[in-house]
Amino acid sequence: MGSMDDAQDAADREASGSFYTQVGELARELGVTVSVITIEGTDCSLENIGVVADSTGGRVDIVSALRLRENFNSILADPVIATNVQLRFMLHSGLKFRDGEDGVVTPSRLERPIGNVTATADTTLEYSVKPEFLATAPAEGFSLPFQVVLTYTKLDGMKCVRVITAEKEFTRSRAVAESHAKLDVLGLNQLQHGAKRMRDGDYGEVQRSNVSASRMMARVAAVAPEAQHQYVAWVRASEGIDTAMRSEMRAEYDAQI
């Protein structure tokens, strides 16, 4: 549905991209999940079509043509368990969400529409410490609060709210922080943000971010042998994104010739 083949210039591509954004928003409002499957080595304008899957809680998979049946079966085996999911995340006032995070209302508050979710659905976000807080905060020995509020509709129509509150110990030591890092969460966050930047066409930032993340995750894996298989899994997954990104870059370059 839709076509990017006839786009002649930037205005045409923007209009075509806007179409897929509208499709994703409408599908999310109606409780429809859209997943995208593309064949390795082909050009499907993933930066535009992927927006639909991202908006509706679907999946974006880049697979070999020989594994299509397996991929379809895995999608069907992961049914929707809730619709109209909304996420609200509150940070301590000394923290702020990173630039580019979807749904930022204030530096320390985020509201993000998730859409439909399955039992294996995940979403991640990034935040950092405000410089002024870091300059005045004690060196160690205190914790910062976090709160998540989830609103959603169950399949039987019941509307629900779940509130999760937690505290995390503050540290200024990179070594201490990395020793407590969860490599599977870091890897997932890097993949999700990399895919978003790729859809935005920011290929250079994807490459720079992957290099930085790879160094950090390699340090974590070095001190946590049990996490090494998670690091290897992330490397393999990031290679898939890199392959898709190079395909998109090549297609965009060819279109300009």
mmCIF file of C-alpha atoms in Angstrom:
data_model
loop_
_atom_site.group_PDB
_atom_site.id
_atom_site.type_symbol
_atom_site.label_atom_id
_atom_site.label_comp_id
_atom_site.label_asym_id
_atom_site.label_seq_id
_atom_site.Cartn_x
_atom_site.Cartn_y
_atom_site.Cartn_z
ATOM 1 C CA MET A 1 0.000 0.000 0.000
ATOM 2 C CA GLY A 2 1.489 3.306 -1.048
ATOM 3 C CA SER A 3 4.495 3.908 -3.241
ATOM 4 C CA MET A 4 7.826 5.690 -3.002
ATOM 5 C CA ASP A 5 8.912 4.800 -6.545
ATOM 6 C CA ASP A 6 7.333 7.859 -8.146
ATOM 7 C CA ALA A 7 8.854 10.380 -5.722
ATOM 8 C CA GLN A 8 10.823 12.834 -7.864
ATOM 9 C CA ASP A 9 12.162 15.251 -5.263
ATOM 10 C CA ALA A 10 12.333 15.994 -1.527
ATOM 11 C CA ALA A 11 8.771 17.380 -1.467
ATOM 12 C CA ASP A 12 7.393 14.188 -3.026
ATOM 13 C CA ARG A 13 9.333 12.001 -0.586
ATOM 14 C CA GLU A 14 8.107 14.057 2.363
ATOM 15 C CA ALA A 15 4.499 13.745 1.186
ATOM 16 C CA SER A 16 4.893 9.985 0.738
ATOM 17 C CA GLY A 17 6.475 9.656 4.177
ATOM 18 C CA SER A 18 3.599 11.652 5.690
ATOM 19 C CA PHE A 19 1.168 9.105 4.238
ATOM 20 C CA TYR A 20 2.766 6.268 6.179
ATOM 21 C CA THR A 21 2.800 8.360 9.349
ATOM 22 C CA GLN A 22 -0.946 8.896 8.998
ATOM 23 C CA VAL A 23 -1.494 5.187 8.338
ATOM 24 C CA GLY A 24 0.387 4.320 11.529
ATOM 25 C CA GLU A 25 -1.562 6.819 13.647
ATOM 26 C CA LEU A 26 -4.910 5.594 12.285
ATOM 27 C CA ALA A 27 -4.001 1.939 12.824
ATOM 28 C CA ARG A 28 -2.931 2.650 16.411
ATOM 29 C CA GLU A 29 -6.217 4.453 17.156
ATOM 30 C CA LEU A 30 -8.185 1.483 15.783
ATOM 31 C CA GLY A 31 -6.164 -1.091 17.729
ATOM 32 C CA VAL A 32 -4.526 -2.586 14.632
ATOM 33 C CA THR A 33 -0.965 -3.949 14.732
ATOM 34 C CA VAL A 34 1.154 -3.730 11.572
ATOM 35 C CA SER A 35 4.398 -5.679 11.171
ATOM 36 C CA VAL A 36 6.840 -5.186 8.305
ATOM 37 C CA ILE A 37 8.895 -7.954 6.739
ATOM 38 C CA THR A 38 11.507 -7.088 4.141
ATOM 39 C CA ILE A 39 13.848 -9.378 2.223
ATOM 40 C CA GLU A 40 17.578 -8.999 2.745
ATOM 41 C CA GLY A 41 19.228 -6.971 0.006
ATOM 42 C CA THR A 42 16.037 -5.328 -1.276
ATOM 43 C CA ASP A 43 14.959 -1.676 -1.126
ATOM 44 C CA CYS A 44 11.593 -1.111 0.546
ATOM 45 C CA SER A 45 12.079 2.441 1.893
ATOM 46 C CA LEU A 46 12.239 1.089 5.435
ATOM 47 C CA GLU A 47 12.680 4.553 6.942
ATOM 48 C CA ASN A 48 9.107 5.341 5.836
ATOM 49 C CA ILE A 49 7.275 2.020 6.070
ATOM 50 C CA GLY A 50 8.873 1.205 9.423
ATOM 51 C CA VAL A 51 7.021 4.154 10.973
ATOM 52 C CA VAL A 52 3.773 2.184 10.667
ATOM 53 C CA ALA A 53 5.135 -0.757 12.660
ATOM 54 C CA ASP A 54 6.718 1.566 15.218
ATOM 55 C CA SER A 55 3.415 3.414 15.776
ATOM 56 C CA THR A 56 1.329 0.278 16.198
ATOM 57 C CA GLY A 57 3.594 -1.926 18.292
ATOM 58 C CA GLY A 58 4.456 -4.167 15.362
ATOM 59 C CA ARG A 59 7.753 -5.687 14.305
ATOM 60 C CA VAL A 60 10.235 -4.825 11.596
ATOM 61 C CA ASP A 61 12.148 -7.875 10.404
ATOM 62 C CA ILE A 62 14.808 -8.130 7.709
ATOM 63 C CA VAL A 63 14.964 -11.790 6.744
ATOM 64 C CA SER A 64 16.316 -14.169 4.162
ATOM 65 C CA ALA A 65 13.820 -15.173 1.479
ATOM 66 C CA LEU A 66 14.293 -18.777 2.647
ATOM 67 C CA ARG A 67 13.023 -17.949 6.164
ATOM 68 C CA LEU A 68 9.753 -16.179 5.370
ATOM 69 C CA ARG A 69 7.520 -18.979 6.670
ATOM 70 C CA GLU A 70 9.464 -19.200 9.927
ATOM 71 C CA ASN A 71 9.190 -15.432 10.388
ATOM 72 C CA PHE A 72 5.426 -15.369 9.768
ATOM 73 C CA ASN A 73 4.933 -18.182 12.271
ATOM 74 C CA SER A 74 6.887 -16.305 14.964
ATOM 75 C CA ILE A 75 4.708 -13.202 14.486
ATOM 76 C CA LEU A 76 1.466 -15.184 14.716
ATOM 77 C CA ALA A 77 2.729 -16.929 17.861
ATOM 78 C CA ASP A 78 3.007 -13.577 19.679
ATOM 79 C CA PRO A 79 -0.598 -12.260 19.946
ATOM 80 C CA VAL A 80 -1.679 -8.826 21.192
ATOM 81 C CA ILE A 81 -2.547 -8.781 24.922
ATOM 82 C CA ALA A 82 -3.479 -5.079 25.359
ATOM 83 C CA THR A 83 -4.414 -2.117 23.167
ATOM 84 C CA ASN A 84 -4.258 1.674 23.433
ATOM 85 C CA VAL A 85 -1.238 1.460 25.720
ATOM 86 C CA GLN A 86 0.065 4.824 26.953
ATOM 87 C CA LEU A 87 3.331 5.260 28.839
ATOM 88 C CA ARG A 88 4.063 8.115 31.238
ATOM 89 C CA PHE A 89 7.566 8.213 32.744
ATOM 90 C CA MET A 90 8.695 10.660 35.443
ATOM 91 C CA LEU A 91 12.314 11.316 36.379
ATOM 92 C CA HIS A 92 13.832 13.099 39.374
ATOM 93 C CA SER A 93 14.169 16.840 38.669
ATOM 94 C CA GLY A 94 17.956 16.421 38.542
ATOM 95 C CA LEU A 95 17.655 14.195 35.477
ATOM 96 C CA LYS A 96 16.492 14.897 31.922
ATOM 97 C CA PHE A 97 15.519 12.892 28.879
ATOM 98 C CA ARG A 98 17.979 12.815 26.010
ATOM 99 C CA ASP A 99 17.336 14.954 22.952
ATOM 100 C CA GLY A 100 15.300 13.139 20.327
ATOM 101 C CA GLU A 101 13.238 10.977 22.688
ATOM 102 C CA ASP A 102 9.633 10.676 21.496
ATOM 103 C CA GLY A 103 6.954 12.152 23.752
ATOM 104 C CA VAL A 104 9.017 14.475 25.959
ATOM 105 C CA VAL A 105 6.645 16.917 27.695
ATOM 106 C CA THR A 106 9.164 18.513 30.072
ATOM 107 C CA PRO A 107 12.877 17.700 30.554
ATOM 108 C CA SER A 108 11.930 15.217 33.309
ATOM 109 C CA ARG A 109 8.554 13.946 32.058
ATOM 110 C CA LEU A 110 7.729 11.807 29.045
ATOM 111 C CA GLU A 111 4.360 10.691 27.658
ATOM 112 C CA ARG A 112 4.529 8.149 24.850
ATOM 113 C CA PRO A 113 1.711 6.352 22.996
ATOM 114 C CA ILE A 114 2.723 2.719 22.600
ATOM 115 C CA GLY A 115 -0.349 1.320 20.837
ATOM 116 C CA ASN A 116 -0.787 -2.443 20.936
ATOM 117 C CA VAL A 117 1.534 -4.726 22.881
ATOM 118 C CA THR A 118 2.319 -8.419 23.017
ATOM 119 C CA ALA A 119 3.847 -10.389 25.869
ATOM 120 C CA THR A 120 7.307 -9.849 24.350
ATOM 121 C CA ALA A 121 6.925 -6.127 23.558
ATOM 122 C CA ASP A 122 9.660 -3.773 24.769
ATOM 123 C CA THR A 123 10.292 -0.041 24.684
ATOM 124 C CA THR A 124 13.313 1.895 25.917
ATOM 125 C CA LEU A 125 14.311 5.484 26.602
ATOM 126 C CA GLU A 126 17.454 7.448 27.406
ATOM 127 C CA TYR A 127 18.108 10.047 30.072
ATOM 128 C CA SER A 128 21.114 11.853 31.537
ATOM 129 C CA VAL A 129 22.069 13.920 34.575
ATOM 130 C CA LYS A 130 21.598 17.687 34.444
ATOM 131 C CA PRO A 131 24.982 19.442 34.794
ATOM 132 C CA GLU A 132 23.686 21.780 37.508
ATOM 133 C CA PHE A 133 22.473 18.823 39.584
ATOM 134 C CA LEU A 134 25.767 16.990 39.147
ATOM 135 C CA ALA A 135 27.645 20.057 40.383
ATOM 136 C CA THR A 136 25.700 20.268 43.659
ATOM 137 C CA ALA A 137 24.731 16.657 44.440
ATOM 138 C CA PRO A 138 26.575 14.668 47.119
ATOM 139 C CA ALA A 139 29.319 12.381 45.895
ATOM 140 C CA GLU A 140 27.620 9.117 46.906
ATOM 141 C CA GLY A 141 25.165 7.575 49.316
ATOM 142 C CA PHE A 142 21.723 8.533 48.008
ATOM 143 C CA SER A 143 19.090 7.289 45.590
ATOM 144 C CA LEU A 144 16.877 8.871 42.947
ATOM 145 C CA PRO A 145 13.189 8.002 42.381
ATOM 146 C CA PHE A 146 11.604 6.908 39.096
ATOM 147 C CA GLN A 147 7.948 6.343 38.287
ATOM 148 C CA VAL A 148 6.149 4.727 35.359
ATOM 149 C CA VAL A 149 2.386 4.969 34.783
ATOM 150 C CA LEU A 150 0.870 2.612 32.213
ATOM 151 C CA THR A 151 -2.711 2.957 30.987
ATOM 152 C CA TYR A 152 -4.103 0.305 28.665
ATOM 153 C CA THR A 153 -7.212 -1.524 27.493
ATOM 154 C CA LYS A 154 -7.510 -5.288 27.939
ATOM 155 C CA LEU A 155 -8.949 -7.419 25.167
ATOM 156 C CA ASP A 156 -12.252 -7.671 27.054
ATOM 157 C CA GLY A 157 -12.567 -3.863 27.006
ATOM 158 C CA MET A 158 -11.521 -3.209 30.620
ATOM 159 C CA LYS A 159 -9.469 -0.020 31.022
ATOM 160 C CA CYS A 160 -6.562 -0.387 33.455
ATOM 161 C CA VAL A 161 -3.834 1.686 35.108
ATOM 162 C CA ARG A 162 -0.589 0.339 36.516
ATOM 163 C CA VAL A 163 1.887 2.437 38.517
ATOM 164 C CA ILE A 164 5.469 1.296 39.106
ATOM 165 C CA THR A 165 7.771 3.266 41.423
ATOM 166 C CA ALA A 166 11.415 2.492 42.163
ATOM 167 C CA GLU A 167 14.620 4.068 43.452
ATOM 168 C CA LYS A 168 18.094 3.649 41.986
ATOM 169 C CA GLU A 169 21.349 4.328 43.799
ATOM 170 C CA PHE A 170 23.397 7.228 42.444
ATOM 171 C CA THR A 171 27.078 6.810 41.580
ATOM 172 C CA ARG A 172 29.734 8.939 39.899
ATOM 173 C CA SER A 173 31.882 5.920 39.048
ATOM 174 C CA ARG A 174 31.621 4.663 35.467
ATOM 175 C CA ALA A 175 33.114 1.328 36.528
ATOM 176 C CA VAL A 176 30.470 0.856 39.237
ATOM 177 C CA ALA A 177 27.641 1.827 36.879
ATOM 178 C CA GLU A 178 28.854 -0.504 34.146
ATOM 179 C CA SER A 179 29.269 -3.379 36.599
ATOM 180 C CA HIS A 180 25.506 -3.139 37.298
ATOM 181 C CA ALA A 181 24.506 -2.597 33.666
ATOM 182 C CA LYS A 182 22.061 -4.949 31.974
ATOM 183 C CA LEU A 183 23.541 -5.661 28.592
ATOM 184 C CA ASP A 184 20.307 -6.987 27.093
ATOM 185 C CA VAL A 185 18.542 -3.707 27.932
ATOM 186 C CA LEU A 186 21.435 -1.585 26.637
ATOM 187 C CA GLY A 187 21.549 -3.581 23.421
ATOM 188 C CA LEU A 188 17.788 -3.333 22.910
ATOM 189 C CA ASN A 189 17.884 0.422 23.487
ATOM 190 C CA GLN A 190 20.696 0.846 20.977
ATOM 191 C CA LEU A 191 18.845 -1.189 18.359
ATOM 192 C CA GLN A 192 15.573 0.691 18.853
ATOM 193 C CA HIS A 193 17.188 4.125 18.744
ATOM 194 C CA GLY A 194 19.370 3.098 15.814
ATOM 195 C CA ALA A 195 16.308 1.957 13.861
ATOM 196 C CA LYS A 196 14.540 5.248 14.632
ATOM 197 C CA ARG A 197 17.520 7.327 13.486
ATOM 198 C CA MET A 198 17.745 5.215 10.349
ATOM 199 C CA ARG A 199 14.089 5.895 9.568
ATOM 200 C CA ASP A 200 14.849 9.594 10.004
ATOM 201 C CA GLY A 201 17.682 9.248 7.501
ATOM 202 C CA ASP A 202 20.361 10.136 10.065
ATOM 203 C CA TYR A 203 22.744 7.407 8.917
ATOM 204 C CA GLY A 204 25.903 9.111 10.143
ATOM 205 C CA GLU A 205 24.564 9.333 13.707
ATOM 206 C CA VAL A 206 23.606 5.642 13.604
ATOM 207 C CA GLN A 207 27.167 4.693 12.717
ATOM 208 C CA ARG A 208 28.725 6.977 15.351
ATOM 209 C CA SER A 209 26.326 5.788 18.028
ATOM 210 C CA ASN A 210 26.951 2.119 17.227
ATOM 211 C CA VAL A 211 30.719 2.572 17.532
ATOM 212 C CA SER A 212 30.353 4.264 20.923
ATOM 213 C CA ALA A 213 27.830 1.682 22.174
ATOM 214 C CA SER A 214 30.001 -1.200 21.000
ATOM 215 C CA ARG A 215 32.939 0.059 23.066
ATOM 216 C CA MET A 216 30.807 0.510 26.156
ATOM 217 C CA MET A 217 29.100 -2.885 25.868
ATOM 218 C CA ALA A 218 32.437 -4.587 25.234
ATOM 219 C CA ARG A 219 33.668 -3.171 28.572
ATOM 220 C CA VAL A 220 30.547 -4.477 30.326
ATOM 221 C CA ALA A 221 30.922 -7.921 28.753
ATOM 222 C CA ALA A 222 34.605 -8.040 29.748
ATOM 223 C CA VAL A 223 33.765 -7.813 33.470
ATOM 224 C CA ALA A 224 30.599 -9.925 33.265
ATOM 225 C CA PRO A 225 31.347 -13.176 31.419
ATOM 226 C CA GLU A 226 27.693 -14.248 31.690
ATOM 227 C CA ALA A 227 26.776 -11.240 29.522
ATOM 228 C CA GLN A 228 29.122 -12.085 26.661
ATOM 229 C CA HIS A 229 26.471 -14.039 24.748
ATOM 230 C CA GLN A 230 24.190 -10.975 24.987
ATOM 231 C CA TYR A 231 26.951 -8.831 23.522
ATOM 232 C CA VAL A 232 27.404 -11.277 20.651
ATOM 233 C CA ALA A 233 23.636 -11.271 20.038
ATOM 234 C CA TRP A 234 23.637 -7.463 19.888
ATOM 235 C CA VAL A 235 26.544 -7.427 17.441
ATOM 236 C CA ARG A 236 24.684 -9.804 15.143
ATOM 237 C CA ALA A 237 21.459 -7.788 15.364
ATOM 238 C CA SER A 238 23.278 -4.503 14.726
ATOM 239 C CA GLU A 239 24.841 -6.047 11.645
ATOM 240 C CA GLY A 240 21.309 -6.531 10.292
ATOM 241 C CA ILE A 241 20.521 -2.846 10.812
ATOM 242 C CA ASP A 242 23.844 -1.888 9.238
ATOM 243 C CA THR A 243 23.042 -4.013 6.183
ATOM 244 C CA ALA A 244 19.605 -2.411 5.834
ATOM 245 C CA MET A 245 21.089 1.061 6.299
ATOM 246 C CA ARG A 246 23.700 0.522 3.610
ATOM 247 C CA SER A 247 20.957 -0.713 1.266
ATOM 248 C CA GLU A 248 18.906 2.435 1.917
ATOM 249 C CA MET A 249 21.941 4.678 1.432
ATOM 250 C CA ARG A 250 22.786 2.950 -1.838
ATOM 251 C CA ALA A 251 19.183 3.281 -3.054
ATOM 252 C CA GLU A 252 19.085 7.002 -2.174
ATOM 253 C CA TYR A 253 22.419 7.555 -3.904
ATOM 254 C CA ASP A 254 21.250 5.732 -7.042
ATOM 255 C CA ALA A 255 18.037 7.783 -7.079
ATOM 256 C CA GLN A 256 20.101 10.996 -7.253
ATOM 257 C CA ILE A 257 22.138 9.860 -10.257
#
